Short mmCIF file of C-alpha atoms in Angstrom, two decimals:
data_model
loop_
_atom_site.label_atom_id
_atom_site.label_comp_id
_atom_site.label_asym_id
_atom_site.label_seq_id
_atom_site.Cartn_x
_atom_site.Cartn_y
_atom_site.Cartn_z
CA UNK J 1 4.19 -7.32 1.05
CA UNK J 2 1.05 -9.90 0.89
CA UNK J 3 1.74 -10.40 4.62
CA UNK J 4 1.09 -6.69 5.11
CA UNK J 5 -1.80 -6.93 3.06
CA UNK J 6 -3.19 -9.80 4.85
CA UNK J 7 -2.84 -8.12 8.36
CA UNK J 8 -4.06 -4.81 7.21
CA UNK J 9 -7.29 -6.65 5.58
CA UNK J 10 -7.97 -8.20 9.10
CA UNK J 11 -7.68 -5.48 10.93
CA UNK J 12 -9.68 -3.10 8.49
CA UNK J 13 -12.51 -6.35 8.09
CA UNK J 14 -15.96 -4.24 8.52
CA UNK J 15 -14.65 -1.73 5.55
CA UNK J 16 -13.39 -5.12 3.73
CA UNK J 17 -16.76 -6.53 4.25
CA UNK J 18 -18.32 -3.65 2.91
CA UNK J 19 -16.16 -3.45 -0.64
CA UNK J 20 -17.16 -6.83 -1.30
CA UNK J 21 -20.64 -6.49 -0.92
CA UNK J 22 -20.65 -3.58 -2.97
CA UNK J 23 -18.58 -4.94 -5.77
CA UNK J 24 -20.87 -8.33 -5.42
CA UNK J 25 -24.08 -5.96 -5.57
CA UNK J 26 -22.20 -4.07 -8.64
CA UNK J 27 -21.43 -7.71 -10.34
CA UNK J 28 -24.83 -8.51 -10.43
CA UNK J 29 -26.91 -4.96 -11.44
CA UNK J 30 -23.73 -4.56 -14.44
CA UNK J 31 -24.14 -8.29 -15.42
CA UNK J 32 -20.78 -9.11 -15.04
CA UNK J 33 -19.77 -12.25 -14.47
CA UNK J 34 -19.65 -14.64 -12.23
CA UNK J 35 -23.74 -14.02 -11.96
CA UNK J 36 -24.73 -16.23 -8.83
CA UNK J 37 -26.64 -16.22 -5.91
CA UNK J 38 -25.33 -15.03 -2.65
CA UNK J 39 -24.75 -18.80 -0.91
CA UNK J 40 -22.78 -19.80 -3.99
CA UNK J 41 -20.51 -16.45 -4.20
CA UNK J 42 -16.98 -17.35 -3.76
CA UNK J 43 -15.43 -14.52 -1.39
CA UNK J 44 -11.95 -13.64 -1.44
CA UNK J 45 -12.04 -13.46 2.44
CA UNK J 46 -8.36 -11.81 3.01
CA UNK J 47 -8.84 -9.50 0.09
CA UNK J 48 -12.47 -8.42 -0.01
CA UNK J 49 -12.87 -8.15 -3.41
CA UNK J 50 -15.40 -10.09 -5.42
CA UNK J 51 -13.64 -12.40 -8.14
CA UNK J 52 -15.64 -11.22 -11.71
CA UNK J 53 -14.84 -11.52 -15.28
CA UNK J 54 -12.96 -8.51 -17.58
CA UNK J 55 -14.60 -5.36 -18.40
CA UNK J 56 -15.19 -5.35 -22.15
CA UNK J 57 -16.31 -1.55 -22.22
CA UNK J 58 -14.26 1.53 -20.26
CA UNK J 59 -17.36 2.69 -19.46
CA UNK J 60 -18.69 0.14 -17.28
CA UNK J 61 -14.99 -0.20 -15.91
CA UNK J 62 -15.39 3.56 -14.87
CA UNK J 63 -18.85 3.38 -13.08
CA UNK J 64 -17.63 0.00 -10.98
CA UNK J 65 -14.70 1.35 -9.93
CA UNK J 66 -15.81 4.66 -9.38
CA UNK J 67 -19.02 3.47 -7.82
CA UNK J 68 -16.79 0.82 -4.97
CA UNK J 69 -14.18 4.07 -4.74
CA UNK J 70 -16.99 6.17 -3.82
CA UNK J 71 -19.02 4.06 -0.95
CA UNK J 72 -15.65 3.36 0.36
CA UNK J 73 -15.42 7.78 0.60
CA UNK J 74 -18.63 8.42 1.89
CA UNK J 75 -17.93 5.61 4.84
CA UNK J 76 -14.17 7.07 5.46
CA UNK J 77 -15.40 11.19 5.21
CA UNK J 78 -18.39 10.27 7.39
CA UNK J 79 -17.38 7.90 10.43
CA UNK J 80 -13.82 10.14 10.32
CA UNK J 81 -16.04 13.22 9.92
CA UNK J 82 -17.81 12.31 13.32
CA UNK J 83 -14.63 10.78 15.01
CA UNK J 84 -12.11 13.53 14.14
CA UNK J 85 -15.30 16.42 15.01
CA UNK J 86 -15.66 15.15 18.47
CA UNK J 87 -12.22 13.74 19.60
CA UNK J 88 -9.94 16.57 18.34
CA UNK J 89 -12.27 19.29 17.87
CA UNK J 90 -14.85 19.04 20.58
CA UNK J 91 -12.29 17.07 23.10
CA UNK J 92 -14.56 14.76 24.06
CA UNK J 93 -13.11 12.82 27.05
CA UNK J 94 -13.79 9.81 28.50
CA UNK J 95 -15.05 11.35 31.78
CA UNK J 96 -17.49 14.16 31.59
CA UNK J 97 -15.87 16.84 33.61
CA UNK J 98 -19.21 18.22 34.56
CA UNK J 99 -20.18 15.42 36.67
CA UNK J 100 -17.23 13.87 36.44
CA UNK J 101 -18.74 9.97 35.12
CA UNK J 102 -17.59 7.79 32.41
CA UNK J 103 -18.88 9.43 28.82
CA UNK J 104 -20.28 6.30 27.08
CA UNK J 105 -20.08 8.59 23.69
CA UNK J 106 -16.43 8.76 23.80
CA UNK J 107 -16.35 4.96 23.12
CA UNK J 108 -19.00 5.68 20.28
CA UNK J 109 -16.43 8.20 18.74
CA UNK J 110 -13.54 6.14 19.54
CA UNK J 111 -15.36 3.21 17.54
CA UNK J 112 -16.67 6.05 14.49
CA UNK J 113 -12.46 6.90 14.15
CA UNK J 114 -11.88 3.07 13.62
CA UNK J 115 -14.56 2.45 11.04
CA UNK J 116 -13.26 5.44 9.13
CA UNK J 117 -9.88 4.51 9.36
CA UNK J 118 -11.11 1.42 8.15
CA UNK J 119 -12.66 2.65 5.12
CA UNK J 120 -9.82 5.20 4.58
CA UNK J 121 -7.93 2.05 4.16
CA UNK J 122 -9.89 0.34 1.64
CA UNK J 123 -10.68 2.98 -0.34
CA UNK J 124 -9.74 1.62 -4.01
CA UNK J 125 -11.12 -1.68 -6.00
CA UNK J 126 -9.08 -4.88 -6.33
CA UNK J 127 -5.18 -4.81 -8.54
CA UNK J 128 -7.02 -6.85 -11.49
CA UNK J 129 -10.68 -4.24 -11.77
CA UNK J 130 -7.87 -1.33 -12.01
CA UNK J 131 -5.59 -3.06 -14.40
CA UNK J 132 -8.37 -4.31 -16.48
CA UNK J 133 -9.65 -0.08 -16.58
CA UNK J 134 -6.19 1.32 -17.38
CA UNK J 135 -5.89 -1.13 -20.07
CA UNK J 136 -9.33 -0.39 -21.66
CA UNK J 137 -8.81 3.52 -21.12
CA UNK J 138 -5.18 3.13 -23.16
CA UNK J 139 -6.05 0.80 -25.67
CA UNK J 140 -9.46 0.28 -26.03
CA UNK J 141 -11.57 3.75 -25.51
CA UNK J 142 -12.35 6.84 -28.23
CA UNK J 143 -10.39 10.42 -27.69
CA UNK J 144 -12.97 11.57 -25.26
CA UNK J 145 -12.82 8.34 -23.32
CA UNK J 146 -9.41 8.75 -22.60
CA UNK J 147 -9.18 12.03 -21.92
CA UNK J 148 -12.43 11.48 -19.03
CA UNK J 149 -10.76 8.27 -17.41
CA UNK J 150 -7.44 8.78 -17.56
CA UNK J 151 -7.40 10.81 -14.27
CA UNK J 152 -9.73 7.94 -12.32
CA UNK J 153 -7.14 5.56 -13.74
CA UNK J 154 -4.33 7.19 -13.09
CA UNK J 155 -5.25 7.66 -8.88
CA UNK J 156 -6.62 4.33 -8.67
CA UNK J 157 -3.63 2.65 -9.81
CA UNK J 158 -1.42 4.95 -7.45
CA UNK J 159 -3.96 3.98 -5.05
CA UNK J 160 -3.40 0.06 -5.47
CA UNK J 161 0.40 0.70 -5.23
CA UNK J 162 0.30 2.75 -1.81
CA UNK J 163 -2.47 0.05 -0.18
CA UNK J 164 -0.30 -2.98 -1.23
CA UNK J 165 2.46 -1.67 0.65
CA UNK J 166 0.10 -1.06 4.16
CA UNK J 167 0.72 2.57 3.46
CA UNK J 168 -3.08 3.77 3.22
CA UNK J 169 -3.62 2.48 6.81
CA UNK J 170 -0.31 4.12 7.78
CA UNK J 171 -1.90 7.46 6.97
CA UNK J 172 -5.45 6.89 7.64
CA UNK J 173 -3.71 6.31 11.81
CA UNK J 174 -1.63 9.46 11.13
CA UNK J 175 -4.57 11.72 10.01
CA UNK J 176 -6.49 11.90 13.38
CA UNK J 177 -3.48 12.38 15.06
CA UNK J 178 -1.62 15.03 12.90
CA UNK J 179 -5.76 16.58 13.54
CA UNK J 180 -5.36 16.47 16.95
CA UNK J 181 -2.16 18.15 17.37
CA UNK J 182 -3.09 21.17 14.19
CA UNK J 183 -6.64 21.37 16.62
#
């Protein structure tokens, strides 16, 4: 399974690339530790998650993971948005049948599809951020706490599960083209 991981990390890198800057930016504004400067970050290259410490409080859990899950959506809903709206829907092809040249804005969709199945694929924060937020929405929050992060919990711990197996990029490939044959 970490081979899997691996491969689909290197093949998804500009999403990968974006998580960790996000969760580095997000390490630094929620003083979390490790607090250092950008040259002396350590990088989990294959993964592209920042290494920090433990949440103490659910509710800085919540917005970190909540805040990574959500760049990683807008990303995935926008460059798919674009892709899937003018590959299947508009059938843009590579030569414009009206005068019948190459379309250079078929490549520009074509490369809008892979950054948003690139995102689609790195949607959720690292195994430990996740772990560390179920734990503190079980054990550690109120009533209301619970009952408000249970559900974020809950889908970003089935979330962890389905990308450690390479299934996310499975269906972020099968999306477009299940689109393309329903359009």
């Amino acid at each position: 399974m970490e081979k899997i991981y691996m491969i689909t990390r290197y093949l998804t890198y500009p999403a990968v690339w974006v998580r960790k800057a996000v969760e580095f930016l997000l390490c630094a504004i929620m003083n979390i530790d490790p607090i250092e400067t950008l040259e002396e970050a350590d990088y989990d290259e294959i993964s592209g998650h920042t290494p920090h410490g433990e949440f103490l409080y659910p509710l800085k859990a919540a917005a970190f993971n909540i805040l990574v899950f959500a760049v990683q959506v807008a990303g995935a809903v926008g460059f798919f948005g674009a892709g899937i709206t003018a590959l299947c829907v508009l059938d843009v092809s590579p030569v414009n049948p009206a005068t019948l040249q190459f379309n250079p804005m078929f490549l520009l969709y074509i490369l809008f599809m892979y950054l948003g199945i690139c995102f689609a694929s790195n949607l959720f924060p690292s195994a430990k951020s996740v772990e560390n937020f179920w734990g503190l929405c079980i054990s550690e929050a109120g009533f209301i706490s619970r009952i408000i992060f249970i559900i974020p919990a809950v889908i970003f711990r089935a979330g962890i599960f389905l990308e450690n197996l390479g299934i996310t990029v499975v269906l972020s490939v099968a999306l477009p083209i299940i689109l393309k044959v329903v359009f």
